[in-house]
Structure formats: C-alpha cells, structure tokens
Amino acid sequence: MSHTLGVRQAQKQKTRRALLDAALELLEEQSLSSLGLREVTRAVGVAPTAFYRHFRSIEDLGVALVEEALGSLHPMIRTIVSTTGDGEERIARAVELIAGHVDAHPAHVRFIARERHGGVQAVRAAIRDQLALFAVEVGEALAEDPVSAGWGEEDLVMLAQLYVDQMLGTASLFLEAPVGEARERVFRMAVRRLRLIGTGRAHWLDGGVGG
Amino acid sequence: MSHTLGVRQAQKQKTRRALLDAALELLEEQSLSSLGLREVTRAVGVAPTAFYRHFRSIEDLGVALVEEALGSLHPMIRTIVSTTGDGEERIARAVELIAGHVDAHPAHVRFIARERHGGVQAVRAAIRDQLALFAVEVGEALAEDPVSAGWGEEDLVMLAQLYVDQMLGTASLFLEAPVGEARERVFRMAVRRLRLIGTGRAHWLDGGVGG
DNA sequence: TGTACATCAGTGAACGCGCGTTCACTGATGTAC
DNA sequence: TGTACATCAGTGAACGCGCGTTCACTGATGTAC
C-alpha cells in the first residue's frame, strides 16, 4: 500500500478486483467473446449496472486482464533470461520456472493461450503488442550473450520470438498436464525442445544448413 | 461423385455444406463458443429448426469443422514430408506450401488457430487428437531420414511435434500478414526458424548442449 | 469539532431483443406393387 | 407406367429466458468552511 486510499476508493478497487477475478474464473470454461456482463456481476454479487462503474464493456475488461496476465509473466521472463550457468542448467531452470508459473497462475496462462487467437480483436492486439515487447527484451538479453557474437539482427529477433513462443506453448501444455506422469512428459519434452534450439544456436554460424 | 445420390440426399448435403460454410465465415470474427445457431441458419437462409436435421448443436458442427479444416491440412503435410532436396530447398518449399495453404484456406487456418485453445472442450479435444496423428505421421517420416540415425524415440516425437507446431504457428502468422512486406517478413522469419531447427537436428548427437 | 453540501459506487425496475428448443405441419421425394 | 403409401428435409408459430443498456435513485463518503 503506497498511499492510503479513501474508504470509497478502496471499496471501488475491491469490487474491480472481484470483477476481474470472477471473469478470470468464468473464462476457464469459455472464451471472452461468449462471457456475459451479467454472468460476471452475478458471480461477484453486485447489480449488473455496477459493472459500468469499472469497465465500459466486457472487451474493456478483457484488455485489463491481458495487462494483468502478462504482467504476472514478465518477472518470470526476466528471471529466465538473467539465469546464469551452463546450457543444461539454464534449460532445466527455465522449464521449472515455467511449470511453477503455471501452478501459481493457471487462469492467467489459460486466458492468454485462449485469447491470443480468440474472437476479440482488441484483446488479440493487446496480447500481440505485449508479447512483442517481451520478445524485444529477450532479444536484448540474447544480444549480450557471447553465444550470439556474429549474429545478425533479424536472426536475433527470430530467436527471441521463438523463445517467447516456446515459453507460452510449454506453459499451455503444463496447463493440460498439471500433475503426475503427464506433467513429467511435458517437462522432458520442453527440455528437449530447448536443447534442440540451444544446439541450433551453438552451430548457427557453422555454415551448412545454418548458412 | 462416386455414386449418384437421390435428389433428397443431394439437397440435404447442399444445405449441410451451406451451414458449414456460413459458420466458417462467421467464425472469422468471433469464436465458436459465441456462435449462434440462429445466426448460422439466418446466413444460409433456412429456418432455425432446419439446423437440427444436420447437427445436434453448434458444438457438433464445430467438430465437423475440425475434420474439414485439418483434412485440408493433411495433404500439405504429406507433401512437405515427402519433398526431396537439400535442407535449404526443403525449407523454402515447406514455407511456400504453408503460405499457399493459408491463401487457399484462410478460414480453415483461422478456425484451427482460434479453437485449438478455445472455449469448447469437444472441439479442443478433436483438434488435439488430429494433430497428434499428424505428429505421428511426421515422426515416421523423420525416422526414415538418414539424419535421424541414432535418435531416440522420444527425441523423434519431440521433433515431430515441434515441426507440427511450427507449421501451425507459421500458418497463423501468414493469416495476419497475407500480402506485401509483412508477408515477406513472416516468410523470412519462418525460414530462419526452420533453419535453426535444422541446424539443431544436424548437430543433435554431437554431445555438448545436445548431449 | 460540527454543519451543509457535493460526489459517486452501487441499486433495482424496466425495456426491447434475440436466443435455443418444442411441436405439429407440409409437400417433394422415395418405394412397393 | 401408374397408384398408394412412407419417408423426411425444411417450415413457422410459440415458449420461456437471459441478455445489455437506460434511468432515476440512495446513502455512505468526501470536502469546504
């Protein structure tokens, strides 16, 4: 709490949070374009009209959810790119971080996976733009890595986008296999994928296929 | 036409096609879980009740669309895996085939991208199962490739899934950038991605990161 | 500290509308003889 | 070929229901003096 809000502001924030949380929960079993305003307010226990004190529309609420869901992903990305150690260690650590993030915020991961290509244009655009910023950040980290010496700009961008995609894809797979043997299989596959990409990186400038 | 259907059957098929086509068109701007039965029949020009002569529900129609959309993708995959030539040639040819497929069937590609993680469980399951079959097929083709000598079963499965994912991801990117400079950028990025994966493949058994 | 007024988050009634589903039906097509 | 009956794709009226949005409102909180 950086500054104590008035009682009225605090209560408003609380209702807003409740609307966002209720929506996120309802979105585990449907997509944003079929989510109803009344459905959300009913889940929170406020009148339908109260919704308009916080959002202009469900689409507007969706954009707020994007900021929240990708906001929770951001620190994880920072941690992954700043992890030190050899290739295998970094790969294992990255997949563990992804798995942990899915455990901590399953609804966020589901929302992004679902709405990234979903039926609401403003939400798709918000996700696309935010992921592009993540890719830039990853690209900058890659550029500083000695392994990337001699790499062209477009190659670095490609690799950064590939990593961001892999991260989301892996997160989405963990969502469908949160425990047990299925989870272990996702874990091993994710490690292998990163290993393959790492191998490709290591030999990118060798010529041949990578020429 | 393998066998001439009766007039009645032919007319029924025609209406069914019209319902599927109308749904596919409506789904360019929304997702399946918000698509209405009346919306589809209105677009076709039949009574709402006629819908029930063909599908039990919108979900049921969605599953039929999965078969259709992934059915159109199947021959492309066969073509890509059976293409001969050196690495660079195969890569360029594969990306061209993907771009061509998106041009030919944009609504199919959009539908699969959108509903793969969408809000209708039966449709997600149908897509997942069909993509798993594609991965098996790609895996079998990879196994016969001399480059894969010495590869473990799980590694081949991982690579096959990675290729299927890349194909869908690339198709989805072409959808958002169908012409001009944006399309060229998608093309180059897709080529680079496949190059990186190809480089990783070529050095998979070298030890080191790929150990 | 107390008073008078302003603000505004949340209420509840009301609206018109489109939804999915039921039902008995129509009339063209198919079939048996 | 003709007739009598069966099938069944598509119709149209009707239903109850939940939707998003409007509006004037209430009463707790905030502010000025």
Short mmCIF file of C-alpha atoms (C1' of nucleotides) in Angstrom, two decimals:
data_model
loop_
_atom_site.label_atom_id
_atom_site.label_comp_id
_atom_site.label_asym_id
_atom_site.label_seq_id
_atom_site.Cartn_x
_atom_site.Cartn_y
_atom_site.Cartn_z
CA MET A 1 0.00 0.00 0.00
CA SER A 2 1.97 3.02 -1.21
CA HIS A 3 -0.64 5.55 -0.03
CA THR A 4 -3.82 5.03 1.96
CA LEU A 5 -6.79 5.48 -0.31
CA GLY A 6 -10.06 6.85 0.93
CA VAL A 7 -12.65 4.29 2.02
CA ARG A 8 -14.64 4.91 -1.12
CA GLN A 9 -11.64 4.37 -3.45
CA ALA A 10 -10.58 1.27 -1.54
CA GLN A 11 -14.05 -0.26 -1.85
CA LYS A 12 -14.14 0.55 -5.55
CA GLN A 13 -10.80 -1.16 -6.08
CA LYS A 14 -12.06 -4.18 -4.19
CA THR A 15 -15.11 -4.51 -6.42
CA ARG A 16 -12.95 -4.07 -9.51
CA ARG A 17 -10.66 -6.86 -8.35
CA ALA A 18 -13.67 -9.08 -7.64
CA LEU A 19 -14.96 -8.48 -11.19
CA LEU A 20 -11.58 -9.32 -12.71
CA ASP A 21 -11.20 -12.45 -10.57
CA ALA A 22 -14.72 -13.66 -11.29
CA ALA A 23 -14.22 -13.12 -15.01
CA LEU A 24 -10.91 -14.99 -14.96
CA GLU A 25 -12.56 -17.93 -13.24
CA LEU A 26 -15.51 -17.99 -15.63
CA LEU A 27 -13.06 -17.90 -18.54
CA GLU A 28 -11.60 -21.25 -17.59
CA GLU A 29 -14.56 -22.88 -19.28
CA GLN A 30 -15.46 -20.45 -22.02
CA SER A 31 -13.95 -17.71 -24.12
CA LEU A 32 -14.14 -13.96 -23.74
CA SER A 33 -16.45 -13.44 -26.70
CA SER A 34 -19.16 -15.50 -25.00
CA LEU A 35 -18.67 -14.12 -21.49
CA GLY A 36 -21.65 -12.10 -20.29
CA LEU A 37 -21.61 -8.93 -18.23
CA ARG A 38 -24.49 -10.23 -16.09
CA GLU A 39 -22.67 -13.51 -15.61
CA VAL A 40 -19.68 -11.69 -14.12
CA THR A 41 -21.68 -9.40 -11.83
CA ARG A 42 -23.82 -12.34 -10.67
CA ALA A 43 -20.65 -14.24 -9.68
CA VAL A 44 -19.44 -11.24 -7.69
CA GLY A 45 -22.81 -10.49 -6.12
CA VAL A 46 -23.35 -6.95 -7.36
CA ALA A 47 -26.02 -5.48 -9.62
CA PRO A 48 -25.37 -5.74 -13.40
CA THR A 49 -25.26 -1.96 -13.63
CA ALA A 50 -22.35 -1.77 -11.18
CA PHE A 51 -20.18 -3.22 -13.96
CA TYR A 52 -20.27 0.10 -15.82
CA ARG A 53 -18.60 1.89 -12.90
CA HIS A 54 -15.45 -0.11 -13.72
CA PHE A 55 -15.44 -1.12 -17.38
CA ARG A 56 -17.15 0.13 -20.49
CA SER A 57 -17.66 -3.39 -21.80
CA ILE A 58 -16.52 -6.99 -21.49
CA GLU A 59 -13.94 -6.24 -24.18
CA ASP A 60 -12.56 -3.46 -21.98
CA LEU A 61 -12.35 -5.86 -19.03
CA GLY A 62 -10.55 -8.32 -21.33
CA VAL A 63 -7.85 -5.78 -22.12
CA ALA A 64 -7.38 -5.19 -18.37
CA LEU A 65 -6.97 -8.95 -17.93
CA VAL A 66 -4.27 -9.01 -20.60
CA GLU A 67 -2.24 -6.46 -18.67
CA GLU A 68 -2.69 -8.47 -15.51
CA ALA A 69 -1.93 -11.88 -17.02
CA LEU A 70 1.12 -10.75 -18.96
CA GLY A 71 2.21 -8.61 -16.04
CA SER A 72 2.50 -11.75 -13.96
CA LEU A 73 4.54 -13.37 -16.74
CA HIS A 74 7.01 -10.54 -17.07
CA PRO A 75 9.09 -11.14 -13.91
CA MET A 76 9.37 -14.81 -14.86
CA ILE A 77 10.86 -13.88 -18.22
CA ARG A 78 13.28 -11.50 -16.56
CA THR A 79 14.35 -14.27 -14.22
CA ILE A 80 14.82 -16.80 -17.01
CA VAL A 81 16.94 -14.51 -19.18
CA SER A 82 19.09 -13.47 -16.24
CA THR A 83 19.72 -17.04 -15.04
CA THR A 84 23.38 -18.00 -15.24
CA GLY A 85 25.02 -21.38 -15.61
CA ASP A 86 25.72 -23.81 -18.43
CA GLY A 87 23.16 -24.70 -21.09
CA GLU A 88 21.62 -27.71 -19.39
CA GLU A 89 21.28 -25.94 -16.07
CA ARG A 90 19.62 -22.93 -17.63
CA ILE A 91 17.23 -25.12 -19.60
CA ALA A 92 16.14 -27.11 -16.54
CA ARG A 93 15.74 -23.93 -14.54
CA ALA A 94 13.69 -22.26 -17.26
CA VAL A 95 11.28 -25.18 -17.55
CA GLU A 96 10.95 -25.31 -13.76
CA LEU A 97 10.13 -21.62 -13.70
CA ILE A 98 7.51 -22.07 -16.39
CA ALA A 99 5.94 -25.02 -14.54
CA GLY A 100 5.93 -23.00 -11.32
CA HIS A 101 4.28 -20.07 -13.05
CA VAL A 102 1.51 -22.29 -14.39
CA ASP A 103 0.95 -23.68 -10.88
CA ALA A 104 0.80 -20.17 -9.45
CA HIS A 105 -1.34 -18.55 -12.15
CA PRO A 106 -3.17 -21.21 -14.17
CA ALA A 107 -6.05 -18.88 -15.06
CA HIS A 108 -3.64 -16.26 -16.42
CA VAL A 109 -1.94 -18.81 -18.64
CA ARG A 110 -5.23 -20.21 -19.89
CA PHE A 111 -6.54 -16.74 -20.63
CA ILE A 112 -3.53 -15.79 -22.72
CA ALA A 113 -3.41 -19.10 -24.59
CA ARG A 114 -7.14 -18.87 -25.34
CA GLU A 115 -7.42 -15.21 -26.24
CA ARG A 116 -4.15 -14.88 -28.14
CA HIS A 117 -6.02 -16.13 -31.19
CA GLY A 118 -9.51 -15.54 -29.79
CA GLY A 119 -12.51 -13.74 -31.16
CA VAL A 120 -12.00 -10.30 -29.60
CA GLN A 121 -9.77 -8.10 -31.76
CA ALA A 122 -8.78 -5.53 -29.09
CA VAL A 123 -7.64 -8.32 -26.77
CA ARG A 124 -5.68 -10.08 -29.51
CA ALA A 125 -3.96 -6.79 -30.31
CA ALA A 126 -3.12 -6.14 -26.64
CA ILE A 127 -1.58 -9.62 -26.29
CA ARG A 128 0.34 -9.29 -29.55
CA ASP A 129 1.80 -5.93 -28.58
CA GLN A 130 2.81 -7.06 -25.11
CA LEU A 131 4.42 -10.26 -26.43
CA ALA A 132 6.35 -8.16 -28.95
CA LEU A 133 7.77 -6.16 -26.03
CA PHE A 134 8.75 -9.38 -24.30
CA ALA A 135 10.50 -10.54 -27.47
CA VAL A 136 12.44 -7.27 -27.64
CA GLU A 137 13.53 -7.77 -24.04
CA VAL A 138 14.60 -11.35 -24.67
CA GLY A 139 16.36 -10.22 -27.85
CA GLU A 140 18.37 -7.64 -25.93
CA ALA A 141 19.42 -10.27 -23.41
CA LEU A 142 20.40 -12.65 -26.20
CA ALA A 143 22.45 -9.94 -27.90
CA GLU A 144 24.61 -9.64 -24.80
CA ASP A 145 25.27 -13.38 -24.65
CA PRO A 146 28.68 -14.33 -26.10
CA VAL A 147 26.98 -17.20 -27.99
CA SER A 148 25.28 -14.54 -30.11
CA ALA A 149 28.51 -12.97 -31.34
CA GLY A 150 28.33 -12.50 -35.09
CA TRP A 151 24.56 -12.90 -35.24
CA GLY A 152 22.51 -10.63 -37.50
CA GLU A 153 19.70 -8.50 -36.12
CA GLU A 154 16.94 -10.46 -37.83
CA ASP A 155 18.37 -13.75 -36.60
CA LEU A 156 18.31 -12.48 -33.01
CA VAL A 157 14.73 -11.29 -33.40
CA MET A 158 13.75 -14.67 -34.79
CA LEU A 159 15.38 -16.49 -31.89
CA ALA A 160 13.80 -14.18 -29.30
CA GLN A 161 10.33 -14.72 -30.78
CA LEU A 162 10.97 -18.45 -30.89
CA TYR A 163 11.82 -18.48 -27.19
CA VAL A 164 8.74 -16.44 -26.27
CA ASP A 165 6.57 -18.79 -28.33
CA GLN A 166 8.15 -21.83 -26.72
CA MET A 167 7.54 -20.39 -23.29
CA LEU A 168 3.86 -19.86 -23.97
CA GLY A 169 3.46 -23.21 -25.69
CA THR A 170 5.14 -25.02 -22.83
CA ALA A 171 3.02 -23.17 -20.27
CA SER A 172 -0.10 -24.17 -22.15
CA LEU A 173 0.98 -27.82 -22.16
CA PHE A 174 1.60 -27.77 -18.40
CA LEU A 175 -1.93 -26.45 -18.01
CA GLU A 176 -3.33 -29.60 -19.56
CA ALA A 177 -1.00 -31.88 -17.59
CA PRO A 178 -0.62 -30.26 -14.18
CA VAL A 179 0.41 -33.36 -12.22
CA GLY A 180 1.91 -36.83 -12.37
CA GLU A 181 3.38 -38.68 -15.32
CA ALA A 182 1.77 -36.38 -17.89
CA ARG A 183 3.49 -33.41 -16.27
CA GLU A 184 6.83 -35.23 -16.32
CA ARG A 185 6.37 -35.94 -20.01
CA VAL A 186 5.69 -32.27 -20.73
CA PHE A 187 8.74 -31.41 -18.67
CA ARG A 188 11.03 -33.77 -20.61
CA MET A 189 9.65 -32.65 -23.97
CA ALA A 190 10.10 -28.98 -23.08
CA VAL A 191 13.69 -29.64 -22.04
CA ARG A 192 14.37 -31.46 -25.30
CA ARG A 193 12.90 -28.64 -27.34
CA LEU A 194 15.08 -26.07 -25.63
CA ARG A 195 18.05 -28.38 -26.07
CA LEU A 196 17.40 -28.61 -29.81
CA ILE A 197 17.09 -24.84 -30.09
CA GLY A 198 20.26 -24.45 -27.99
CA THR A 199 22.10 -26.86 -30.29
CA GLY A 200 20.90 -24.92 -33.31
CA ARG A 201 22.11 -21.69 -31.69
CA ALA A 202 25.52 -23.16 -30.92
CA HIS A 203 26.10 -24.12 -34.56
CA TRP A 204 24.22 -21.29 -36.26
CA LEU A 205 27.33 -19.79 -37.79
CA ASP A 206 28.96 -23.09 -38.80
CA GLY A 207 27.67 -22.78 -42.35
CA GLY A 208 25.78 -25.73 -43.88
CA VAL A 209 22.06 -25.70 -43.01
CA GLY A 210 22.59 -22.62 -40.91
CA GLY A 211 24.47 -20.74 -43.67
CA MET B 1 -19.48 -38.08 -57.33
CA SER B 2 -18.76 -41.77 -56.73
CA HIS B 3 -22.45 -42.68 -56.78
CA THR B 4 -25.42 -40.58 -57.75
CA LEU B 5 -27.37 -39.70 -54.64
CA GLY B 6 -31.10 -39.29 -54.71
CA VAL B 7 -32.38 -35.76 -55.18
CA ARG B 8 -33.32 -35.64 -51.50
CA GLN B 9 -29.89 -36.68 -50.26
CA ALA B 10 -28.16 -34.28 -52.65
CA GLN B 11 -30.24 -31.36 -51.41
CA LYS B 12 -29.54 -32.32 -47.81
CA GLN B 13 -25.80 -32.38 -48.46
CA LYS B 14 -26.04 -28.99 -50.11
CA THR B 15 -27.75 -27.46 -47.07
CA ARG B 16 -25.20 -29.08 -44.76
CA ARG B 17 -22.36 -27.58 -46.79
CA ALA B 18 -24.05 -24.19 -46.71
CA LEU B 19 -24.31 -24.39 -42.90
CA LEU B 20 -20.63 -25.33 -42.55
CA ASP B 21 -19.53 -22.59 -44.96
CA ALA B 22 -21.66 -19.95 -43.27
CA ALA B 23 -20.36 -20.94 -39.85
CA LEU B 24 -16.75 -20.82 -41.05
CA GLU B 25 -17.31 -17.33 -42.43
CA LEU B 26 -18.99 -16.09 -39.24
CA LEU B 27 -16.10 -17.54 -37.24
CA GLU B 28 -13.63 -15.19 -38.86
CA GLU B 29 -14.81 -12.50 -36.47
CA GLN B 30 -15.85 -14.45 -33.38
CA SER B 31 -15.22 -17.74 -31.65
CA LEU B 32 -17.24 -20.91 -31.66
CA SER B 33 -18.48 -20.53 -28.12
CA SER B 34 -20.32 -17.33 -29.05
CA LEU B 35 -21.61 -18.52 -32.43
CA GLY B 36 -25.40 -18.82 -32.50
CA LEU B 37 -27.47 -21.46 -34.23
CA ARG B 38 -29.91 -18.83 -35.47
CA GLU B 39 -27.02 -16.74 -36.74
CA VAL B 40 -25.84 -19.61 -38.92
CA THR B 41 -29.26 -20.52 -40.30
CA ARG B 42 -30.03 -16.85 -40.96
CA ALA B 43 -26.83 -16.57 -43.02
CA VAL B 44 -27.83 -19.62 -45.05
CA GLY B 45 -31.45 -18.59 -45.45
CA VAL B 46 -33.17 -21.59 -43.84
CA ALA B 47 -35.38 -21.84 -40.77
CA PRO B 48 -33.55 -22.19 -37.42
CA THR B 49 -35.12 -25.60 -36.92
CA ALA B 50 -33.55 -26.93 -40.13
CA PHE B 51 -30.23 -26.86 -38.28
CA TYR B 52 -31.27 -29.89 -36.23
CA ARG B 53 -31.60 -32.02 -39.37
CA HIS B 54 -27.80 -31.77 -39.72
CA PHE B 55 -26.21 -31.16 -36.32
CA ARG B 56 -27.28 -31.71 -32.75
CA SER B 57 -25.66 -28.45 -31.62
CA ILE B 58 -23.13 -25.79 -32.54
CA GLU B 59 -20.51 -27.85 -30.73
CA ASP B 60 -21.32 -30.77 -33.01
CA LEU B 61 -20.93 -28.53 -36.07
CA GLY B 62 -17.60 -27.39 -34.62
CA VAL B 63 -16.30 -30.95 -34.51
CA ALA B 64 -17.33 -31.38 -38.15
CA LEU B 65 -15.38 -28.22 -39.00
CA VAL B 66 -12.29 -29.63 -37.29
CA GLU B 67 -12.39 -32.67 -39.55
CA GLU B 68 -12.78 -30.43 -42.56
CA ALA B 69 -10.11 -27.90 -41.62
CA LEU B 70 -7.50 -30.46 -40.62
CA GLY B 71 -8.49 -32.64 -43.55
CA SER B 72 -7.41 -29.83 -45.85
CA LEU B 73 -4.12 -29.56 -43.98
CA HIS B 74 -3.27 -33.25 -44.20
CA PRO B 75 -2.23 -33.43 -47.87
CA MET B 76 0.01 -30.41 -47.33
CA ILE B 77 1.83 -32.18 -44.54
CA ARG B 78 2.24 -35.28 -46.68
CA THR B 79 3.69 -33.14 -49.45
CA ILE B 80 6.13 -31.36 -47.14
CA VAL B 81 7.48 -34.52 -45.55
CA SER B 82 7.88 -36.23 -48.92
CA THR B 83 9.70 -33.28 -50.52
CA THR B 84 13.26 -34.14 -51.52
CA GLY B 85 16.31 -31.93 -51.94
CA ASP B 86 18.87 -30.34 -49.64
CA GLY B 87 17.96 -28.56 -46.40
CA GLU B 88 17.56 -25.05 -47.78
CA GLU B 89 15.44 -26.21 -50.71
CA ARG B 90 13.15 -28.22 -48.45
CA ILE B 91 12.77 -25.32 -46.04
CA ALA B 92 11.86 -22.82 -48.75
CA ARG B 93 9.44 -25.29 -50.31
CA ALA B 94 7.79 -26.02 -46.95
CA VAL B 95 7.22 -22.35 -46.17
CA GLU B 96 5.86 -21.78 -49.68
CA LEU B 97 3.44 -24.65 -49.20
CA ILE B 98 2.29 -23.24 -45.88
CA ALA B 99 1.79 -19.77 -47.37
CA GLY B 100 -0.12 -21.30 -50.27
CA HIS B 101 -2.33 -23.25 -47.91
CA VAL B 102 -3.20 -20.11 -45.96
CA ASP B 103 -4.08 -18.35 -49.23
CA ALA B 104 -6.29 -21.27 -50.27
CA HIS B 105 -7.99 -21.90 -46.92
CA PRO B 106 -7.67 -18.87 -44.65
CA ALA B 107 -10.87 -19.66 -42.76
CA HIS B 108 -9.67 -23.19 -42.00
CA VAL B 109 -6.38 -21.91 -40.61
CA ARG B 110 -8.09 -19.24 -38.53
CA PHE B 111 -10.58 -21.74 -37.16
CA ILE B 112 -7.87 -24.16 -36.02
CA ALA B 113 -5.67 -21.43 -34.53
CA ARG B 114 -8.63 -19.95 -32.67
CA GLU B 115 -10.30 -23.12 -31.44
CA ARG B 116 -7.15 -25.09 -30.61
CA HIS B 117 -7.19 -23.35 -27.23
CA GLY B 118 -10.78 -22.13 -27.47
CA GLY B 119 -13.70 -22.45 -25.10
CA VAL B 120 -15.34 -25.60 -26.49
CA GLN B 121 -13.87 -28.72 -24.95
CA ALA B 122 -15.05 -31.25 -27.58
CA VAL B 123 -13.53 -29.14 -30.34
CA ARG B 124 -10.23 -28.70 -28.49
CA ALA B 125 -10.09 -32.47 -28.00
CA ALA B 126 -10.82 -33.15 -31.67
CA ILE B 127 -8.03 -30.77 -32.75
CA ARG B 128 -5.58 -32.20 -30.22
CA ASP B 129 -6.24 -35.78 -31.32
CA GLN B 130 -5.93 -34.97 -35.01
CA LEU B 131 -2.70 -33.01 -34.50
CA ALA B 132 -1.30 -35.96 -32.54
CA LEU B 133 -1.95 -38.16 -35.58
CA PHE B 134 -0.15 -35.63 -37.78
CA ALA B 135 2.81 -35.68 -35.40
CA VAL B 136 2.94 -39.48 -35.58
CA GLU B 137 2.98 -39.26 -39.36
CA VAL B 138 5.73 -36.64 -39.36
CA GLY B 139 7.64 -38.72 -36.80
CA GLU B 140 7.53 -41.78 -39.03
CA ALA B 141 8.85 -39.76 -41.95
CA LEU B 142 11.64 -38.32 -39.78
CA ALA B 143 12.58 -41.80 -38.59
CA GLU B 144 13.29 -42.82 -42.17
CA ASP B 145 15.53 -39.84 -42.79
CA PRO B 146 19.27 -40.68 -42.55
CA VAL B 147 19.75 -37.51 -40.45
CA SER B 148 17.76 -39.21 -37.71
CA ALA B 149 20.10 -42.22 -37.40
CA GLY B 150 20.86 -42.82 -33.73
CA TRP B 151 17.96 -40.71 -32.49
CA GLY B 152 15.89 -41.93 -29.55
CA GLU B 153 12.14 -42.41 -29.84
CA GLU B 154 11.29 -39.52 -27.52
CA ASP B 155 13.62 -37.19 -29.39
CA LEU B 156 11.90 -38.02 -32.67
CA VAL B 157 8.49 -37.44 -31.10
CA MET B 158 9.67 -34.10 -29.75
CA LEU B 159 10.98 -33.03 -33.14
CA ALA B 160 7.82 -34.14 -34.93
CA GLN B 161 5.63 -32.16 -32.52
CA LEU B 162 7.92 -29.17 -32.89
CA TYR B 163 7.53 -29.27 -36.67
CA VAL B 164 3.73 -29.56 -36.44
CA ASP B 165 3.63 -26.63 -34.01
CA GLN B 166 5.87 -24.55 -36.25
CA MET B 167 3.66 -25.28 -39.21
CA LEU B 168 0.54 -24.07 -37.40
CA GLY B 169 2.30 -21.09 -35.90
CA THR B 170 3.66 -20.05 -39.27
CA ALA B 171 0.27 -20.51 -40.92
CA SER B 172 -1.30 -18.31 -38.26
CA LEU B 173 1.30 -15.59 -38.85
CA PHE B 174 0.64 -15.63 -42.61
CA LEU B 175 -3.04 -15.12 -41.80
CA GLU B 176 -2.25 -11.80 -40.13
CA ALA B 177 0.14 -10.74 -42.88
CA PRO B 178 -1.34 -12.07 -46.13
CA VAL B 179 0.36 -9.66 -48.54
CA GLY B 180 3.26 -7.30 -49.13
CA GLU B 181 6.24 -6.58 -46.91
CA ALA B 182 4.64 -8.07 -43.80
CA ARG B 183 4.19 -11.35 -45.65
CA GLU B 184 7.82 -11.31 -46.77
CA ARG B 185 8.90 -10.76 -43.17
CA VAL B 186 6.84 -13.74 -42.00
CA PHE B 187 8.35 -15.75 -44.82
CA ARG B 188 11.92 -14.90 -43.85
CA MET B 189 11.30 -15.50 -40.15
CA ALA B 190 9.69 -18.88 -40.85
CA VAL B 191 12.65 -19.87 -42.99
CA ARG B 192 15.08 -18.84 -40.24
CA ARG B 193 13.16 -20.81 -37.65
CA LEU B 194 13.26 -23.95 -39.74
CA ARG B 195 16.96 -23.33 -40.40
CA LEU B 196 17.65 -23.12 -36.67
CA ILE B 197 15.72 -26.33 -36.04
CA GLY B 198 17.53 -27.97 -38.96
CA THR B 199 20.88 -26.88 -37.53
CA GLY B 200 19.91 -28.29 -34.14
CA ARG B 201 18.93 -31.55 -35.80
CA ALA B 202 22.19 -31.79 -37.71
CA HIS B 203 24.24 -31.47 -34.50
CA TRP B 204 21.87 -33.24 -32.09
CA LEU B 205 24.23 -36.14 -31.46
CA ASP B 206 27.42 -34.05 -31.27
CA GLY B 207 27.31 -34.03 -27.45
CA GLY B 208 27.53 -30.68 -25.64
CA VAL B 209 24.17 -28.92 -25.35
CA GLY B 210 22.51 -31.69 -27.27
CA GLY B 211 24.06 -34.45 -25.12
"C1'" DT C 1 -15.37 19.68 16.09
"C1'" DG C 2 -19.74 20.46 13.59
"C1'" DT C 3 -22.64 21.54 9.70
"C1'" DA C 4 -24.15 21.82 4.93
"C1'" DC C 5 -23.49 20.41 0.55
"C1'" DA C 6 -21.23 17.58 -3.34
"C1'" DT C 7 -19.72 13.33 -5.08
"C1'" DC C 8 -20.33 8.91 -6.82
"C1'" DA C 9 -20.32 3.45 -6.18
"C1'" DG C 10 -23.80 0.60 -6.23
"C1'" DT C 11 -29.21 -0.29 -6.73
"C1'" DG C 12 -33.39 -2.03 -8.84
"C1'" DA C 13 -37.04 -1.61 -12.12
"C1'" DA C 14 -37.88 -1.58 -16.78
"C1'" DC C 15 -37.12 -2.04 -21.82
"C1'" DG C 16 -36.83 -4.42 -26.16
"C1'" DC C 17 -34.41 -8.19 -28.28
"C1'" DG C 18 -32.52 -12.48 -29.89
"C1'" DC C 19 -31.64 -16.83 -28.16
"C1'" DG C 20 -32.30 -22.38 -28.25
"C1'" DT C 21 -35.74 -25.64 -28.37
"C1'" DT C 22 -40.59 -27.91 -28.91
"C1'" DC C 23 -44.07 -29.15 -31.88
"C1'" DA C 24 -47.32 -30.25 -35.38
"C1'" DC C 25 -47.11 -29.33 -40.20
"C1'" DT C 26 -46.22 -29.59 -45.46
"C1'" DG C 27 -45.07 -31.28 -49.62
"C1'" DA C 28 -41.48 -33.16 -52.54
"C1'" DT C 29 -39.02 -37.47 -53.00
"C1'" DG C 30 -38.68 -42.42 -52.49
"C1'" DT C 31 -40.55 -47.16 -52.59
"C1'" DA C 32 -43.58 -51.25 -53.12
"C1'" DC C 33 -46.53 -53.46 -56.01
"C1'" DT D 1 -46.24 -46.87 -66.45
"C1'" DG D 2 -49.42 -45.80 -62.62
"C1'" DT D 3 -51.07 -45.76 -57.98
"C1'" DA D 4 -50.95 -45.70 -52.96
"C1'" DC D 5 -48.37 -45.10 -49.11
"C1'" DA D 6 -43.97 -43.95 -46.37
"C1'" DT D 7 -40.23 -41.02 -45.52
"C1'" DC D 8 -38.14 -36.95 -44.06
"C1'" DA D 9 -35.83 -32.09 -45.06
"C1'" DG D 10 -37.37 -27.94 -44.16
"C1'" DT D 11 -41.29 -24.71 -42.08
"C1'" DG D 12 -43.31 -21.40 -38.92
"C1'" DA D 13 -45.52 -20.34 -34.65
"C1'" DA D 14 -44.80 -20.38 -29.97
"C1'" DC D 15 -42.43 -20.71 -25.44
"C1'" DG D 16 -39.72 -19.07 -21.60
"C1'" DC D 17 -35.33 -16.99 -20.63
"C1'" DG D 18 -31.29 -14.22 -20.02
"C1'" DC D 19 -29.11 -10.64 -22.29
"C1'" DG D 20 -27.07 -5.45 -22.44
"C1'" DT D 21 -28.37 -0.98 -21.52
"C1'" DT D 22 -31.22 3.21 -19.68
"C1'" DC D 23 -32.61 5.69 -15.89
"C1'" DA D 24 -33.74 7.90 -11.66
"C1'" DC D 25 -32.49 6.62 -7.10
"C1'" DT D 26 -29.99 6.02 -2.39
"C1'" DG D 27 -26.97 6.65 1.07
"C1'" DA D 28 -22.24 6.41 2.57
"C1'" DT D 29 -18.07 9.04 1.90
"C1'" DG D 30 -15.60 13.30 0.95
"C1'" DT D 31 -14.96 18.33 1.25
"C1'" DA D 32 -15.41 23.29 2.34
"C1'" DC D 33 -15.94 26.41 5.81
#
